[in-house]
mmCIF file of C-alpha atoms in Angstrom:
data_model
loop_
_atom_site.group_PDB
_atom_site.id
_atom_site.type_symbol
_atom_site.label_atom_id
_atom_site.label_comp_id
_atom_site.label_asym_id
_atom_site.label_seq_id
_atom_site.Cartn_x
_atom_site.Cartn_y
_atom_site.Cartn_z
ATOM 1 C CA MET A 43 50.328 5.527 33.747
ATOM 2 C CA ARG A 44 46.863 5.993 32.026
ATOM 3 C CA PRO A 45 46.088 9.287 30.094
ATOM 4 C CA ARG A 46 43.792 11.736 31.691
ATOM 5 C CA LEU A 47 40.602 12.797 30.164
ATOM 6 C CA SER A 48 40.583 16.412 30.499
ATOM 7 C CA VAL A 49 37.001 18.266 30.929
ATOM 8 C CA ALA A 50 37.195 19.612 27.493
ATOM 9 C CA ASN A 51 37.771 16.383 25.943
ATOM 10 C CA ALA A 52 34.902 14.862 27.682
ATOM 11 C CA ALA A 53 32.610 17.356 26.814
ATOM 12 C CA LEU A 54 33.729 16.740 23.032
ATOM 13 C CA LEU A 55 33.363 12.962 23.494
ATOM 14 C CA THR A 56 29.833 13.537 24.805
ATOM 15 C CA ALA A 57 28.750 15.844 22.034
ATOM 16 C CA LEU A 58 29.976 13.759 19.655
ATOM 17 C CA ALA A 59 28.182 10.569 20.951
ATOM 18 C CA ALA A 60 24.939 12.542 20.976
ATOM 19 C CA MET A 61 25.672 13.532 17.461
ATOM 20 C CA VAL A 62 26.284 9.889 16.158
ATOM 21 C CA ALA A 63 22.986 8.899 18.263
ATOM 22 C CA ALA A 64 21.116 11.716 16.498
ATOM 23 C CA CYS A 65 21.911 10.546 12.888
ATOM 24 C CA GLN A 66 20.808 6.960 13.567
ATOM 25 C CA THR A 67 17.296 6.563 12.574
ATOM 26 C CA PRO A 68 15.171 3.688 14.164
ATOM 27 C CA ALA A 69 14.203 0.689 12.135
ATOM 28 C CA PRO A 70 10.713 1.404 10.986
ATOM 29 C CA THR A 71 8.223 -0.717 12.507
ATOM 30 C CA SER A 72 5.731 -2.610 10.490
ATOM 31 C CA PRO A 73 2.362 -3.497 12.302
ATOM 32 C CA ASN A 74 1.648 -6.949 13.411
ATOM 33 C CA ARG A 75 0.577 -9.018 10.644
ATOM 34 C CA ALA A 76 -1.193 -11.733 12.471
ATOM 35 C CA ALA A 77 -4.933 -12.350 11.880
ATOM 36 C CA LEU A 78 -6.459 -10.693 15.316
ATOM 37 C CA PRO A 79 -4.008 -7.619 14.606
ATOM 38 C CA THR A 80 -5.158 -7.114 11.113
ATOM 39 C CA MET A 81 -8.529 -7.339 11.669
ATOM 40 C CA GLU A 82 -8.508 -5.003 14.566
ATOM 41 C CA ARG A 83 -7.011 -2.514 12.378
ATOM 42 C CA VAL A 84 -9.582 -3.054 9.396
ATOM 43 C CA ALA A 85 -12.492 -2.747 12.184
ATOM 44 C CA LEU A 86 -11.332 0.445 13.479
ATOM 45 C CA GLY A 87 -10.859 1.825 9.742
ATOM 46 C CA ALA A 88 -14.182 0.547 8.801
ATOM 47 C CA ASN A 89 -16.047 1.991 11.538
ATOM 48 C CA ALA A 90 -14.388 5.529 11.540
ATOM 49 C CA CYS A 91 -14.143 5.974 7.744
ATOM 50 C CA TRP A 92 -17.737 3.925 6.607
ATOM 51 C CA PHE A 93 -19.764 4.386 9.776
ATOM 52 C CA LYS A 94 -18.815 7.470 12.141
ATOM 53 C CA SER A 95 -17.787 9.664 9.134
ATOM 54 C CA GLY A 96 -21.483 9.231 7.580
ATOM 55 C CA ASP A 97 -20.591 7.759 4.258
ATOM 56 C CA PRO A 98 -23.793 7.406 2.283
ATOM 57 C CA ALA A 99 -22.367 4.247 0.581
ATOM 58 C CA PHE A 100 -22.532 2.468 4.059
ATOM 59 C CA ALA A 101 -25.875 4.543 5.659
ATOM 60 C CA ALA A 102 -27.814 1.745 5.497
ATOM 61 C CA TYR A 103 -25.430 -0.886 7.064
ATOM 62 C CA LYS A 104 -24.412 -1.651 10.509
ATOM 63 C CA LEU A 105 -20.732 -2.876 11.981
ATOM 64 C CA ALA A 106 -20.733 -6.114 13.664
ATOM 65 C CA PRO A 107 -17.134 -6.874 14.617
ATOM 66 C CA GLU A 108 -16.513 -10.889 15.396
ATOM 67 C CA LEU A 109 -12.878 -10.318 16.384
ATOM 68 C CA ASN A 110 -12.700 -12.891 19.385
ATOM 69 C CA SER A 111 -13.311 -15.767 16.892
ATOM 70 C CA PHE A 112 -12.380 -19.576 18.620
ATOM 71 C CA SER A 113 -11.965 -20.540 14.864
ATOM 72 C CA GLY A 114 -8.735 -18.498 14.405
ATOM 73 C CA ARG A 115 -10.419 -16.489 11.882
ATOM 74 C CA PRO A 116 -11.531 -13.057 13.311
ATOM 75 C CA ARG A 117 -13.849 -11.098 11.190
ATOM 76 C CA ILE A 118 -15.854 -8.054 10.792
ATOM 77 C CA LEU A 119 -19.665 -8.349 9.155
ATOM 78 C CA LEU A 120 -21.725 -5.440 7.683
ATOM 79 C CA VAL A 121 -25.490 -6.263 8.014
ATOM 80 C CA HIS A 122 -28.817 -4.325 7.308
ATOM 81 C CA LYS A 123 -29.109 -1.609 10.096
ATOM 82 C CA GLY A 124 -32.530 -2.523 10.476
ATOM 83 C CA SER A 125 -32.246 -6.266 10.766
ATOM 84 C CA PRO A 126 -29.017 -6.976 12.477
ATOM 85 C CA GLU A 127 -29.798 -10.956 12.925
ATOM 86 C CA SER A 128 -30.415 -11.164 8.782
ATOM 87 C CA ARG A 129 -27.348 -12.778 6.832
ATOM 88 C CA PRO A 130 -24.254 -10.398 6.588
ATOM 89 C CA LEU A 131 -23.855 -8.400 3.078
ATOM 90 C CA LEU A 132 -20.097 -8.652 3.658
ATOM 91 C CA VAL A 133 -17.758 -10.715 5.726
ATOM 92 C CA VAL A 134 -14.228 -9.391 6.034
ATOM 93 C CA GLN A 135 -12.113 -11.990 7.628
ATOM 94 C CA ALA A 136 -8.218 -12.595 8.474
ATOM 95 C CA GLU A 137 -6.703 -16.117 8.977
ATOM 96 C CA GLY A 138 -2.947 -17.076 9.877
ATOM 97 C CA SER A 139 0.246 -15.157 10.573
ATOM 98 C CA PRO A 140 0.959 -13.178 8.299
ATOM 99 C CA SER A 141 -2.792 -13.046 8.110
ATOM 100 C CA ARG A 142 -4.453 -13.917 4.567
ATOM 101 C CA LEU A 143 -7.496 -11.680 4.202
ATOM 102 C CA GLN A 144 -10.684 -12.348 2.270
ATOM 103 C CA ALA A 145 -13.840 -10.598 1.615
ATOM 104 C CA PHE A 146 -16.970 -11.985 0.499
ATOM 105 C CA GLY A 147 -20.565 -11.575 0.419
ATOM 106 C CA PRO A 148 -23.200 -9.734 -1.867
ATOM 107 C CA MET A 149 -21.502 -6.341 -1.255
ATOM 108 C CA MET A 150 -18.645 -7.700 -3.452
ATOM 109 C CA GLN A 151 -20.861 -8.126 -6.634
ATOM 110 C CA GLU A 152 -21.469 -4.264 -6.296
ATOM 111 C CA PRO A 153 -19.992 -1.085 -7.228
ATOM 112 C CA VAL A 154 -18.758 -0.157 -3.911
ATOM 113 C CA ALA A 155 -16.510 -3.540 -3.817
ATOM 114 C CA GLY A 156 -13.489 -1.915 -5.433
ATOM 115 C CA ARG A 157 -13.429 0.600 -2.543
ATOM 116 C CA ILE A 158 -14.309 -1.883 -0.002
ATOM 117 C CA THR A 159 -11.062 -3.867 -1.401
ATOM 118 C CA ALA A 160 -8.700 -0.719 -1.231
ATOM 119 C CA ASP A 161 -9.857 0.287 2.172
ATOM 120 C CA VAL A 162 -9.592 -2.936 3.619
ATOM 121 C CA ASN A 163 -5.912 -3.504 2.167
ATOM 122 C CA ARG A 164 -5.138 -0.303 3.494
ATOM 123 C CA TRP A 165 -5.991 -0.400 7.151
ATOM 124 C CA SER A 166 -4.736 -3.912 7.218
ATOM 125 C CA GLY A 167 -1.087 -2.293 6.334
ATOM 126 C CA GLY A 168 -1.517 -0.029 9.134
ATOM 127 C CA ASN A 169 -2.825 3.134 7.213
ATOM 128 C CA LYS A 170 -5.538 4.515 8.975
ATOM 129 C CA ALA A 171 -6.628 7.260 6.047
ATOM 130 C CA CYS A 172 -10.141 7.108 4.390
ATOM 131 C CA SER A 173 -10.792 7.008 0.986
#
C-alpha cells in the first residue's frame, strides 16, 4: 500500500521546491574570451565611448574595425578622420582563445595611452562603462 499525498502536503512540497529553487543563484557567466568576441566588445566600447560620445581626445580620429580577419587577428584601427587611407595611429588586435590583446601604434606613445589601455582591458572583460 502506497501512502497518499494529501492536497495540503502537495502544496507544501510545491512551495518548498519553489523556495529551494529561488535560493539557488545561477553561476555568473563570463564573456566569451576568444579573439573575435573580445574584439567585438572592444569595438562597441570604442565606438560608444570614444566616438559617439564626442570625446575630444578622439575627435580627430575615425574608427576602422577589421573584425573579419582571415589571419585570426581581428582588430580595430584608429586613423585620421580626414584621411582614412593613411597609416593607422592605433591598432588594437586580439589573437587566440583565450585572446591575447595587443595595442600598438603612435597613439600608444602619447599621454592618452594609459586611458586606451584601461578602456580596452575593461571592454574586453565585458564591462561596457566609459572612462
